[in-house]
Every structure is written in structure tokens, then in C-alpha cells.
PDB file of C-alpha atoms and ligand atoms in Angstrom:
ATOM      1  CA  MET M 112     -68.876 -27.307  97.582  1.00  0.00           C
ATOM      2  CA  PRO M 113     -66.362 -24.721  96.423  1.00  0.00           C
ATOM      3  CA  GLU M 114     -65.796 -21.885  98.844  1.00  0.00           C
ATOM      4  CA  LEU M 115     -65.339 -18.249  97.958  1.00  0.00           C
ATOM      5  CA  PRO M 116     -61.605 -18.509  97.137  1.00  0.00           C
ATOM      6  CA  GLU M 117     -62.225 -21.230  94.532  1.00  0.00           C
ATOM      7  CA  VAL M 118     -64.869 -19.136  92.794  1.00  0.00           C
ATOM      8  CA  GLU M 119     -62.555 -16.103  92.929  1.00  0.00           C
ATOM      9  CA  ILE M 120     -59.821 -18.161  91.253  1.00  0.00           C
ATOM     10  CA  ILE M 121     -62.255 -19.130  88.485  1.00  0.00           C
ATOM     11  CA  ARG M 122     -63.261 -15.487  88.114  1.00  0.00           C
ATOM     12  CA  ILE M 123     -59.647 -14.394  87.670  1.00  0.00           C
ATOM     13  CA  GLY M 124     -58.948 -17.239  85.225  1.00  0.00           C
ATOM     14  CA  LEU M 125     -61.984 -16.476  83.064  1.00  0.00           C
ATOM     15  CA  GLU M 126     -61.545 -12.714  83.177  1.00  0.00           C
ATOM     16  CA  GLU M 127     -58.151 -13.097  81.511  1.00  0.00           C
ATOM     17  CA  ARG M 128     -59.554 -15.407  78.835  1.00  0.00           C
ATOM     18  CA  ILE M 129     -63.068 -14.467  77.775  1.00  0.00           C
ATOM     19  CA  VAL M 130     -63.577 -10.712  78.252  1.00  0.00           C
ATOM     20  CA  GLY M 131     -64.130  -9.082  74.855  1.00  0.00           C
ATOM     21  CA  LYS M 132     -65.109 -12.328  73.136  1.00  0.00           C
ATOM     22  CA  LYS M 133     -68.480 -12.919  71.551  1.00  0.00           C
ATOM     23  CA  ILE M 134     -70.618 -15.971  72.358  1.00  0.00           C
ATOM     24  CA  ILE M 135     -71.598 -17.478  69.019  1.00  0.00           C
ATOM     25  CA  GLN M 136     -73.304 -20.632  70.200  1.00  0.00           C
ATOM     26  CA  ILE M 137     -74.660 -22.178  73.394  1.00  0.00           C
ATOM     27  CA  SER M 138     -75.278 -25.927  73.370  1.00  0.00           C
ATOM     28  CA  LEU M 139     -77.485 -27.347  76.090  1.00  0.00           C
ATOM     29  CA  LEU M 140     -76.490 -30.959  76.650  1.00  0.00           C
ATOM     30  CA  ASN M 141     -78.700 -30.997  79.747  1.00  0.00           C
ATOM     31  CA  PRO M 142     -81.374 -28.301  79.301  1.00  0.00           C
ATOM     32  CA  PRO M 143     -82.475 -28.217  83.003  1.00  0.00           C
ATOM     33  CA  SER M 144     -78.982 -26.952  83.947  1.00  0.00           C
ATOM     34  CA  PHE M 145     -79.716 -23.715  82.066  1.00  0.00           C
ATOM     35  CA  HIS M 146     -82.425 -21.299  83.253  1.00  0.00           C
ATOM     36  CA  GLY M 147     -83.613 -18.713  80.747  1.00  0.00           C
ATOM     37  CA  ASP M 148     -83.548 -18.534  76.950  1.00  0.00           C
ATOM     38  CA  SER M 149     -80.023 -19.323  75.854  1.00  0.00           C
ATOM     39  CA  LEU M 150     -80.721 -17.961  72.351  1.00  0.00           C
ATOM     40  CA  HIS M 151     -80.745 -14.430  73.789  1.00  0.00           C
ATOM     41  CA  ALA M 152     -77.112 -14.754  74.864  1.00  0.00           C
ATOM     42  CA  GLN M 153     -75.945 -15.885  71.444  1.00  0.00           C
ATOM     43  CA  GLY M 154     -74.202 -13.074  69.578  1.00  0.00           C
ATOM     44  CA  GLN M 155     -73.490 -11.151  72.791  1.00  0.00           C
ATOM     45  CA  LYS M 156     -70.082  -9.983  73.913  1.00  0.00           C
ATOM     46  CA  VAL M 157     -68.550 -10.677  77.329  1.00  0.00           C
ATOM     47  CA  LEU M 158     -68.083  -7.330  79.102  1.00  0.00           C
ATOM     48  CA  ASN M 159     -66.690  -8.426  82.459  1.00  0.00           C
ATOM     49  CA  VAL M 160     -66.554 -11.264  84.948  1.00  0.00           C
ATOM     50  CA  PHE M 161     -67.233 -10.715  88.612  1.00  0.00           C
ATOM     51  CA  ARG M 162     -68.368 -12.620  91.638  1.00  0.00           C
ATOM     52  CA  LYS M 163     -71.015 -12.236  94.278  1.00  0.00           C
ATOM     53  CA  ALA M 164     -70.252 -14.572  97.180  1.00  0.00           C
ATOM     54  CA  LYS M 165     -69.985 -18.001  95.502  1.00  0.00           C
ATOM     55  CA  VAL M 166     -71.931 -16.996  92.399  1.00  0.00           C
ATOM     56  CA  LEU M 167     -69.927 -16.230  89.276  1.00  0.00           C
ATOM     57  CA  VAL M 168     -71.404 -13.326  87.328  1.00  0.00           C
ATOM     58  CA  ILE M 169     -70.630 -12.751  83.625  1.00  0.00           C
ATOM     59  CA  ASN M 170     -71.996  -9.521  82.185  1.00  0.00           C
ATOM     60  CA  LEU M 171     -72.831  -9.532  78.481  1.00  0.00           C
ATOM     61  CA  SER M 172     -73.796  -6.848  75.995  1.00  0.00           C
ATOM     62  CA  ARG M 173     -77.526  -6.016  75.608  1.00  0.00           C
ATOM     63  CA  GLU M 174     -77.884  -5.783  79.406  1.00  0.00           C
ATOM     64  CA  LEU M 175     -77.726  -9.538  79.858  1.00  0.00           C
ATOM     65  CA  THR M 176     -75.994 -11.398  82.664  1.00  0.00           C
ATOM     66  CA  LEU M 177     -75.043 -15.039  83.064  1.00  0.00           C
ATOM     67  CA  LEU M 178     -74.944 -16.416  86.618  1.00  0.00           C
ATOM     68  CA  PHE M 179     -73.205 -19.662  87.545  1.00  0.00           C
ATOM     69  CA  HIS M 180     -73.491 -21.589  90.785  1.00  0.00           C
ATOM     70  CA  LEU M 181     -71.228 -24.627  90.890  1.00  0.00           C
ATOM     71  CA  LYS M 182     -72.806 -26.231  93.984  1.00  0.00           C
ATOM     72  CA  MET M 183     -71.323 -29.648  94.898  1.00  0.00           C
ATOM     73  CA  SER M 184     -69.680 -30.846  91.714  1.00  0.00           C
ATOM     74  CA  GLY M 185     -69.627 -27.992  89.183  1.00  0.00           C
ATOM     75  CA  GLN M 186     -66.642 -27.187  87.009  1.00  0.00           C
ATOM     76  CA  LEU M 187     -65.881 -24.464  84.495  1.00  0.00           C
ATOM     77  CA  ILE M 188     -63.363 -25.487  81.901  1.00  0.00           C
ATOM     78  CA  TYR M 189     -62.019 -23.195  79.208  1.00  0.00           C
ATOM     79  CA  ARG M 190     -60.277 -24.555  76.149  1.00  0.00           C
ATOM     80  CA  PRO M 191     -58.693 -22.512  73.369  1.00  0.00           C
ATOM     81  CA  LYS M 192     -59.355 -23.550  69.769  1.00  0.00           C
ATOM     82  CA  SER M 193     -55.994 -24.987  68.883  1.00  0.00           C
ATOM     83  CA  TYR M 194     -53.819 -27.477  70.660  1.00  0.00           C
ATOM     84  CA  GLN M 195     -50.827 -25.101  70.317  1.00  0.00           C
ATOM     85  CA  LEU M 196     -52.594 -22.768  72.714  1.00  0.00           C
ATOM     86  CA  LYS M 197     -53.002 -25.472  75.358  1.00  0.00           C
ATOM     87  CA  ALA M 198     -51.235 -23.308  77.908  1.00  0.00           C
ATOM     88  CA  ARG M 199     -54.250 -21.001  77.779  1.00  0.00           C
ATOM     89  CA  SER M 200     -56.515 -23.801  79.029  1.00  0.00           C
ATOM     90  CA  PHE M 201     -58.141 -23.291  82.378  1.00  0.00           C
ATOM     91  CA  SER M 202     -59.991 -25.663  84.698  1.00  0.00           C
ATOM     92  CA  GLY M 203     -61.727 -24.649  87.882  1.00  0.00           C
ATOM     93  CA  GLY M 204     -64.200 -26.081  90.373  1.00  0.00           C
ATOM     94  CA  HIS M 205     -64.664 -29.493  91.911  1.00  0.00           C
ATOM     95  CA  PRO M 206     -61.446 -31.391  91.151  1.00  0.00           C
ATOM     96  CA  THR M 207     -61.649 -34.612  89.153  1.00  0.00           C
ATOM     97  CA  GLN M 208     -59.093 -36.668  87.264  1.00  0.00           C
ATOM     98  CA  ASP M 209     -60.770 -36.109  83.910  1.00  0.00           C
ATOM     99  CA  MET M 210     -60.926 -32.302  84.095  1.00  0.00           C
ATOM    100  CA  GLN M 211     -57.590 -32.031  82.299  1.00  0.00           C
ATOM    101  CA  ARG M 212     -58.666 -34.420  79.537  1.00  0.00           C
ATOM    102  CA  GLU M 213     -60.734 -34.038  76.408  1.00  0.00           C
ATOM    103  CA  MET M 214     -63.944 -32.004  76.512  1.00  0.00           C
ATOM    104  CA  PRO M 215     -66.872 -32.387  76.412  1.00  0.00           C
ATOM    105  CA  ASN M 216     -67.160 -35.380  78.716  1.00  0.00           C
ATOM    106  CA  ARG M 217     -69.988 -37.258  80.448  1.00  0.00           C
ATOM    107  CA  SER M 218     -70.486 -34.453  82.961  1.00  0.00           C
ATOM    108  CA  THR M 219     -70.697 -31.619  80.442  1.00  0.00           C
ATOM    109  CA  ARG M 220     -74.086 -29.856  80.699  1.00  0.00           C
ATOM    110  CA  VAL M 221     -73.618 -26.607  78.752  1.00  0.00           C
ATOM    111  CA  ILE M 222     -71.067 -25.528  76.135  1.00  0.00           C
ATOM    112  CA  PHE M 223     -70.400 -21.883  75.248  1.00  0.00           C
ATOM    113  CA  GLU M 224     -68.524 -21.316  72.015  1.00  0.00           C
ATOM    114  CA  PHE M 225     -66.779 -17.998  71.354  1.00  0.00           C
ATOM    115  CA  ASN M 226     -65.986 -16.194  68.114  1.00  0.00           C
ATOM    116  CA  ASP M 227     -62.302 -17.212  68.253  1.00  0.00           C
ATOM    117  CA  GLY M 228     -63.237 -20.910  68.403  1.00  0.00           C
ATOM    118  CA  SER M 229     -62.480 -21.264  72.108  1.00  0.00           C
ATOM    119  CA  LYS M 230     -65.055 -22.956  74.341  1.00  0.00           C
ATOM    120  CA  LEU M 231     -66.259 -22.823  77.917  1.00  0.00           C
ATOM    121  CA  PHE M 232     -67.635 -26.081  79.321  1.00  0.00           C
ATOM    122  CA  PHE M 233     -69.962 -26.143  82.310  1.00  0.00           C
ATOM    123  CA  ASN M 234     -69.608 -29.613  83.783  1.00  0.00           C
ATOM    124  CA  ASP M 235     -71.653 -30.842  86.704  1.00  0.00           C
ATOM    125  CA  GLN M 236     -71.658 -34.502  87.565  1.00  0.00           C
ATOM    126  CA  ARG M 237     -74.386 -34.324  90.203  1.00  0.00           C
ATOM    127  CA  LYS M 238     -76.514 -31.675  88.461  1.00  0.00           C
ATOM    128  CA  PHE M 239     -77.104 -29.477  91.524  1.00  0.00           C
ATOM    129  CA  GLY M 240     -75.359 -26.520  89.888  1.00  0.00           C
ATOM    130  CA  TRP M 241     -76.983 -24.057  87.522  1.00  0.00           C
ATOM    131  CA  VAL M 242     -76.496 -21.417  84.877  1.00  0.00           C
ATOM    132  CA  LYS M 243     -79.031 -18.606  84.737  1.00  0.00           C
ATOM    133  CA  LEU M 244     -79.480 -15.934  82.080  1.00  0.00           C
ATOM    134  CA  VAL M 245     -81.104 -12.783  83.454  1.00  0.00           C
ATOM    135  CA  ASN M 246     -81.491  -9.150  82.496  1.00  0.00           C
ATOM    136  CA  SER M 247     -78.715  -7.203  84.209  1.00  0.00           C
ATOM    137  CA  SER M 248     -81.330  -4.924  85.777  1.00  0.00           C
ATOM    138  CA  GLN M 249     -82.820  -7.966  87.537  1.00  0.00           C
ATOM    139  CA  LEU M 250     -79.602  -8.562  89.461  1.00  0.00           C
ATOM    140  CA  SER M 251     -80.424  -5.953  92.063  1.00  0.00           C
ATOM    141  CA  VAL M 252     -83.770  -7.632  92.725  1.00  0.00           C
ATOM    142  CA  ASP M 253     -82.612 -11.252  92.445  1.00  0.00           C
ATOM    143  CA  SER M 254     -83.905 -12.822  95.637  1.00  0.00           C
ATOM    144  CA  PHE M 255     -80.871 -15.048  96.112  1.00  0.00           C
ATOM    145  CA  LEU M 256     -78.258 -12.336  95.608  1.00  0.00           C
ATOM    146  CA  ASN M 257     -80.228  -9.764  97.555  1.00  0.00           C
ATOM    147  CA  LYS M 258     -80.202 -11.704 100.786  1.00  0.00           C
ATOM    148  CA  LEU M 259     -76.428 -11.961 100.836  1.00  0.00           C
ATOM    149  CA  GLY M 260     -74.469  -9.962 103.385  1.00  0.00           C
ATOM    150  CA  PRO M 261     -71.389  -7.833 102.635  1.00  0.00           C
ATOM    151  CA  GLU M 262     -68.750  -9.137 100.252  1.00  0.00           C
ATOM    152  CA  PRO M 263     -65.664  -9.877 102.393  1.00  0.00           C
ATOM    153  CA  LEU M 264     -62.997  -9.082  99.813  1.00  0.00           C
ATOM    154  CA  GLU M 265     -64.397  -5.659  98.957  1.00  0.00           C
ATOM    155  CA  ARG M 266     -63.030  -2.476 100.467  1.00  0.00           C
ATOM    156  CA  GLU M 267     -66.398  -1.539 101.993  1.00  0.00           C
ATOM    157  CA  PHE M 268     -66.197  -4.573 104.277  1.00  0.00           C
ATOM    158  CA  ASN M 269     -64.638  -3.200 107.477  1.00  0.00           C
ATOM    159  CA  TRP M 270     -64.882  -4.391 111.071  1.00  0.00           C
ATOM    160  CA  GLU M 271     -67.761  -2.061 111.871  1.00  0.00           C
ATOM    161  CA  VAL M 272     -69.845  -3.443 108.988  1.00  0.00           C
ATOM    162  CA  LEU M 273     -69.108  -6.943 110.263  1.00  0.00           C
ATOM    163  CA  LYS M 274     -69.990  -5.987 113.836  1.00  0.00           C
ATOM    164  CA  ASP M 275     -73.249  -4.432 112.681  1.00  0.00           C
ATOM    165  CA  HIS M 276     -74.251  -7.607 110.836  1.00  0.00           C
ATOM    166  CA  LEU M 277     -73.090  -9.958 113.596  1.00  0.00           C
ATOM    167  CA  LEU M 278     -75.038  -8.090 116.261  1.00  0.00           C
ATOM    168  CA  ARG M 279     -78.254  -9.182 114.546  1.00  0.00           C
ATOM    169  CA  HIS M 280     -77.400 -12.652 115.867  1.00  0.00           C
ATOM    170  CA  LYS M 281     -76.388 -11.882 119.455  1.00  0.00           C
ATOM    171  CA  LYS M 282     -77.184 -15.269 120.942  1.00  0.00           C
ATOM    172  CA  THR M 283     -75.444 -17.263 118.198  1.00  0.00           C
ATOM    173  CA  HIS M 284     -72.006 -18.823 118.576  1.00  0.00           C
ATOM    174  CA  ILE M 285     -69.557 -16.665 116.651  1.00  0.00           C
ATOM    175  CA  LYS M 286     -68.440 -19.464 114.350  1.00  0.00           C
ATOM    176  CA  VAL M 287     -72.041 -20.398 113.488  1.00  0.00           C
ATOM    177  CA  ALA M 288     -72.890 -16.729 112.837  1.00  0.00           C
ATOM    178  CA  LEU M 289     -70.019 -16.459 110.362  1.00  0.00           C
ATOM    179  CA  LEU M 290     -71.624 -19.206 108.269  1.00  0.00           C
ATOM    180  CA  ASP M 291     -74.831 -17.185 107.931  1.00  0.00           C
ATOM    181  CA  GLN M 292     -74.731 -15.800 104.379  1.00  0.00           C
ATOM    182  CA  THR M 293     -76.613 -12.672 105.468  1.00  0.00           C
ATOM    183  CA  VAL M 294     -73.777 -11.823 107.897  1.00  0.00           C
ATOM    184  CA  VAL M 295     -70.961 -12.127 105.401  1.00  0.00           C
ATOM    185  CA  ALA M 296     -71.320 -13.512 101.887  1.00  0.00           C
ATOM    186  CA  GLY M 297     -69.470 -16.612 100.786  1.00  0.00           C
ATOM    187  CA  VAL M 298     -67.783 -17.762 103.995  1.00  0.00           C
ATOM    188  CA  GLY M 299     -68.191 -21.532 104.374  1.00  0.00           C
ATOM    189  CA  ASN M 300     -67.117 -23.998 107.029  1.00  0.00           C
ATOM    190  CA  ILE M 301     -63.412 -24.053 106.197  1.00  0.00           C
ATOM    191  CA  TYR M 302     -62.957 -20.295 106.375  1.00  0.00           C
ATOM    192  CA  ALA M 303     -65.254 -19.795 109.382  1.00  0.00           C
ATOM    193  CA  ASN M 304     -62.994 -22.179 111.327  1.00  0.00           C
ATOM    194  CA  GLU M 305     -59.799 -20.586 110.052  1.00  0.00           C
ATOM    195  CA  SER M 306     -61.053 -17.048 110.741  1.00  0.00           C
ATOM    196  CA  CYS M 307     -61.739 -17.864 114.399  1.00  0.00           C
ATOM    197  CA  PHE M 308     -58.287 -19.382 114.741  1.00  0.00           C
ATOM    198  CA  LEU M 309     -56.535 -16.380 113.212  1.00  0.00           C
ATOM    199  CA  ALA M 310     -58.563 -14.124 115.504  1.00  0.00           C
ATOM    200  CA  GLY M 311     -57.562 -16.204 118.552  1.00  0.00           C
ATOM    201  CA  ILE M 312     -61.232 -16.528 119.413  1.00  0.00           C
ATOM    202  CA  ASP M 313     -63.087 -19.494 120.879  1.00  0.00           C
ATOM    203  CA  PRO M 314     -65.591 -20.522 118.152  1.00  0.00           C
ATOM    204  CA  GLY M 315     -68.204 -21.278 120.835  1.00  0.00           C
ATOM    205  CA  ILE M 316     -68.304 -17.757 122.285  1.00  0.00           C
ATOM    206  CA  ARG M 317     -71.601 -15.928 121.687  1.00  0.00           C
ATOM    207  CA  VAL M 318     -71.737 -12.801 119.564  1.00  0.00           C
ATOM    208  CA  SER M 319     -73.114 -10.778 122.507  1.00  0.00           C
ATOM    209  CA  GLN M 320     -69.921 -11.496 124.495  1.00  0.00           C
ATOM    210  CA  LEU M 321     -67.574  -9.980 121.909  1.00  0.00           C
ATOM    211  CA  ASN M 322     -65.919  -6.586 122.356  1.00  0.00           C
ATOM    212  CA  ASP M 323     -64.717  -4.205 119.638  1.00  0.00           C
ATOM    213  CA  ASP M 324     -61.180  -5.518 119.799  1.00  0.00           C
ATOM    214  CA  GLN M 325     -62.501  -9.005 119.078  1.00  0.00           C
ATOM    215  CA  PHE M 326     -64.717  -7.817 116.218  1.00  0.00           C
ATOM    216  CA  LYS M 327     -61.603  -6.249 114.688  1.00  0.00           C
ATOM    217  CA  LYS M 328     -59.669  -9.492 115.069  1.00  0.00           C
ATOM    218  CA  ILE M 329     -62.438 -11.570 113.513  1.00  0.00           C
ATOM    219  CA  HIS M 330     -62.711  -9.156 110.598  1.00  0.00           C
ATOM    220  CA  LYS M 331     -58.990  -9.444 109.999  1.00  0.00           C
ATOM    221  CA  GLY M 332     -59.175 -13.249 110.366  1.00  0.00           C
ATOM    222  CA  ILE M 333     -61.852 -13.501 107.651  1.00  0.00           C
ATOM    223  CA  VAL M 334     -59.964 -11.331 105.176  1.00  0.00           C
ATOM    224  CA  VAL M 335     -56.574 -12.966 105.813  1.00  0.00           C
ATOM    225  CA  SER M 336     -57.897 -16.547 105.634  1.00  0.00           C
ATOM    226  CA  LEU M 337     -59.833 -15.920 102.394  1.00  0.00           C
ATOM    227  CA  LYS M 338     -56.853 -14.207 100.794  1.00  0.00           C
ATOM    228  CA  ASN M 339     -54.647 -17.114 101.870  1.00  0.00           C
ATOM    229  CA  GLY M 340     -57.155 -19.457 100.242  1.00  0.00           C
ATOM    230  CA  VAL M 341     -56.999 -17.553  96.943  1.00  0.00           C
ATOM    231  CA  LYS M 342     -53.202 -17.443  97.136  1.00  0.00           C
ATOM    232  CA  HIS M 343     -52.982 -21.195  97.653  1.00  0.00           C
ATOM    233  CA  GLY M 344     -55.374 -22.007  94.831  1.00  0.00           C
ATOM    234  CA  GLY M 345     -58.364 -22.684  97.054  1.00  0.00           C
ATOM    235  CA  SER M 346     -59.038 -25.555  99.362  1.00  0.00           C
ATOM    236  CA  SER M 347     -59.807 -28.269  96.858  1.00  0.00           C
ATOM    237  CA  LYS M 348     -56.932 -27.952  94.440  1.00  0.00           C
ATOM    238  CA  THR M 349     -55.224 -31.129  95.549  1.00  0.00           C
ATOM    239  CA  HIS M 350     -56.994 -34.335  96.385  1.00  0.00           C
ATOM    240  CA  PHE M 351     -55.573 -37.148  98.408  1.00  0.00           C
ATOM    241  CA  VAL M 352     -56.872 -40.521  99.451  1.00  0.00           C
ATOM    242  CA  ASP M 353     -56.917 -41.041 103.192  1.00  0.00           C
ATOM    243  CA  PRO M 354     -56.039 -44.405 104.825  1.00  0.00           C
ATOM    244  CA  GLU M 355     -59.671 -45.506 104.662  1.00  0.00           C
ATOM    245  CA  GLY M 356     -59.621 -45.019 100.912  1.00  0.00           C
ATOM    246  CA  LYS M 357     -61.927 -42.024 101.038  1.00  0.00           C
ATOM    247  CA  LYS M 358     -61.126 -38.975  98.995  1.00  0.00           C
ATOM    248  CA  GLY M 359     -60.642 -35.852 101.013  1.00  0.00           C
ATOM    249  CA  LEU M 360     -59.441 -32.316 100.710  1.00  0.00           C
ATOM    250  CA  PHE M 361     -55.815 -31.605 101.294  1.00  0.00           C
ATOM    251  CA  LEU M 362     -55.581 -28.222 102.897  1.00  0.00           C
ATOM    252  CA  ASN M 363     -51.931 -27.632 103.530  1.00  0.00           C
ATOM    253  CA  PHE M 364     -52.480 -24.030 104.467  1.00  0.00           C
ATOM    254  CA  ALA M 365     -55.184 -24.709 107.070  1.00  0.00           C
ATOM    255  CA  TYR M 366     -54.359 -24.129 110.738  1.00  0.00           C
ATOM    256  CA  VAL M 367     -57.317 -25.986 112.199  1.00  0.00           C
ATOM    257  CA  TYR M 368     -59.796 -27.194 109.558  1.00  0.00           C
ATOM    258  CA  GLY M 369     -59.556 -30.959 109.131  1.00  0.00           C
ATOM    259  CA  ARG M 370     -56.659 -31.170 111.611  1.00  0.00           C
ATOM    260  CA  ASP M 371     -58.318 -32.705 114.693  1.00  0.00           C
ATOM    261  CA  LYS M 372     -55.874 -34.516 116.999  1.00  0.00           C
ATOM    262  CA  LYS M 373     -52.950 -33.009 115.090  1.00  0.00           C
ATOM    263  CA  PRO M 374     -50.584 -30.553 116.787  1.00  0.00           C
ATOM    264  CA  CYS M 375     -51.329 -26.852 116.362  1.00  0.00           C
ATOM    265  CA  LYS M 376     -48.871 -25.259 113.944  1.00  0.00           C
ATOM    266  CA  VAL M 377     -48.443 -22.345 116.354  1.00  0.00           C
ATOM    267  CA  CYS M 378     -48.422 -23.726 119.908  1.00  0.00           C
ATOM    268  CA  GLY M 379     -48.295 -27.530 119.541  1.00  0.00           C
ATOM    269  CA  SER M 380     -51.535 -28.240 121.448  1.00  0.00           C
ATOM    270  CA  LEU M 381     -53.722 -30.885 119.845  1.00  0.00           C
ATOM    271  CA  ILE M 382     -56.499 -29.450 117.655  1.00  0.00           C
ATOM    272  CA  LYS M 383     -59.966 -30.312 118.946  1.00  0.00           C
ATOM    273  CA  LYS M 384     -63.083 -31.062 116.988  1.00  0.00           C
ATOM    274  CA  ILE M 385     -66.603 -30.399 118.236  1.00  0.00           C
ATOM    275  CA  LYS M 386     -69.978 -29.778 116.617  1.00  0.00           C
ATOM    276  CA  LEU M 387     -71.507 -26.320 116.613  1.00  0.00           C
ATOM    277  CA  GLY M 388     -74.760 -25.717 114.777  1.00  0.00           C
ATOM    278  CA  GLY M 389     -74.410 -29.221 113.356  1.00  0.00           C
ATOM    279  CA  ARG M 390     -71.125 -28.482 111.606  1.00  0.00           C
ATOM    280  CA  GLY M 391     -67.641 -29.783 112.361  1.00  0.00           C
ATOM    281  CA  THR M 392     -65.780 -27.139 114.320  1.00  0.00           C
ATOM    282  CA  PHE M 393     -62.010 -27.264 114.758  1.00  0.00           C
ATOM    283  CA  TYR M 394     -60.080 -25.156 117.231  1.00  0.00           C
ATOM    284  CA  CYS M 395     -56.944 -24.895 119.336  1.00  0.00           C
ATOM    285  CA  GLU M 396     -57.428 -24.516 123.069  1.00  0.00           C
ATOM    286  CA  GLY M 397     -53.958 -23.044 123.393  1.00  0.00           C
ATOM    287  CA  CYS M 398     -54.396 -20.268 120.816  1.00  0.00           C
ATOM    288  CA  GLN M 399     -58.133 -19.543 120.892  1.00  0.00           C
ATOM    289  CA  THR M 400     -58.466 -18.307 124.424  1.00  0.00           C
ATOM    290  CA  ASN M 401     -60.636 -15.217 123.946  1.00  0.00           C
TER     291      ASN M 401
HETATM  292 ZN1   ZN J 555     -52.420 -23.371 119.082  1.00  0.00          ZN
END
């Protein structure tokens, strides 16, 4: 599942390429992947591209909005009309070998064609992802979006906002609370682990035990780790095959996530892995002493 930085990278990539263009045709290769009447979006212009947590939001003319959730295996691939413009291609989402090759492919579910002949392909091998067309006015009442907590990369997200939201879960382990999408929107397992490390905080400490200094450190840890993720192209940019032949994520910027039994990059202690709230939790006993 892509985390917030991956979706932010897609947002930036699409913003540069599709804003101002008109959608002239939408082809539904797998109709259940598209919710709403796609005909309404045809002929509409792309006004802007933004993001709410892990949902990509494309605002169109006529008060229409397209929402994309990539879930486990979604991809958004943009291709300019002519081969000469290949450098303008863009691929984002779950990494696969064939995402750089010819489109559409077997996983393509929806194709958007723009007035300049360029195309946006929504690919989704496992079909858990979705595209939704809604009236823009419905966004504020969309039940999924409404439940989300503050957006961590927006200026309004400060340590006091975080503290306020965390204190609704006083008995919860801090790392588990960070995964709650009503506390902070879009933080998944990788960044919850990394945030606790950067804050120097034991992931198993309960929210009720934290003081203001620690809330400030966790806030900073969330923002810094997410920004690092965006800077490094997200967590799933590079795939590698581990010795057992399984594909895994190669996170060369991570301090703790996926690094159990490896030495801490800061103090050299071996990174430990435990389970908290059913999720793999990685931490350094040397650095996370608070
Ligand atoms: Zn350490």
C-alpha cells in the first residue's frame, strides 16, 4: 500500500502535467473500478490536483472532482501523445517491471484521454483501488474523507493539534495511535515507526505518559520522516529480491523500519522488532529511551 509520500509524489507529477488540460474521453476497461457516471467528466478541464491523506483529488470544471485511491496495487501512469515527448512520461504507485512499458496493459482499468492526445492510465492488478467521480460540494460530507485527522504536511498541523488528537487515545501505545487515521491522516506503518525513532521515543509508551516536550518531538518526527520520504521518492521506488526470493521494499533512508537485527545508523545498537497492535514495530533501545 503506498504511503502518504508516494501519493504526494504522484500529486506533484500529475500537477505539472495535466492541469489546464481537458478530458475528452474516459474508457472503462473494468467498469467496477470507476464509481459514478464517467460521461459527466468528459469535456471537463482539470483545475488542480491535491491530496487528502492517501487519496488523490483532481478538481475539474463544473464542480466535479475525481478521487483516486490506489490501495495495494494501484498505479497512475501518464503518457504524452508522441514518443518524442517520452521525457514527460510519469509513472507512480505500486512498482512493477511493466510500468515503464507500453500502455495500456493487462492491469489497466481506466484510461483518461486529454485534448492534447496525452493519456492517464489507472492500473490496478488486484482491483482493490478505485476512482470516484463526485460533485465537489460532496467532498466536505464524504464519509471517508471526513473521518480523517489533520493533514501532516499542512501548516495548520502543529504539535498542539497533534497532542489534542492523540489525547483522545490516552491508553493507546504511541506508535499504534499514530496509525489511527483520525489522529493524523495518511501515516502508515513505515512512517509511524520512523517518527518514533526520530523523536527518540519508545513506541510502546502510552499516550497518557507523554509530556509536552515529547509531543513536540513526535510532531517533528512525523513531519521530518514524511518529508524525507517525499525527498527520496517514497518507500517503494526501488524493489529488491531478498535471499528467500521474496520481493520486498528497499528503504535506504529508513532508520528502523525493516531493519531488525541490523545496527542502528546512529548508535550501533541492534534494531529490535516487536508487535504492537498487531503490526511490526521496529525500534532502537539505545536511541528511543523516552
Ligand atoms: Zn540507536
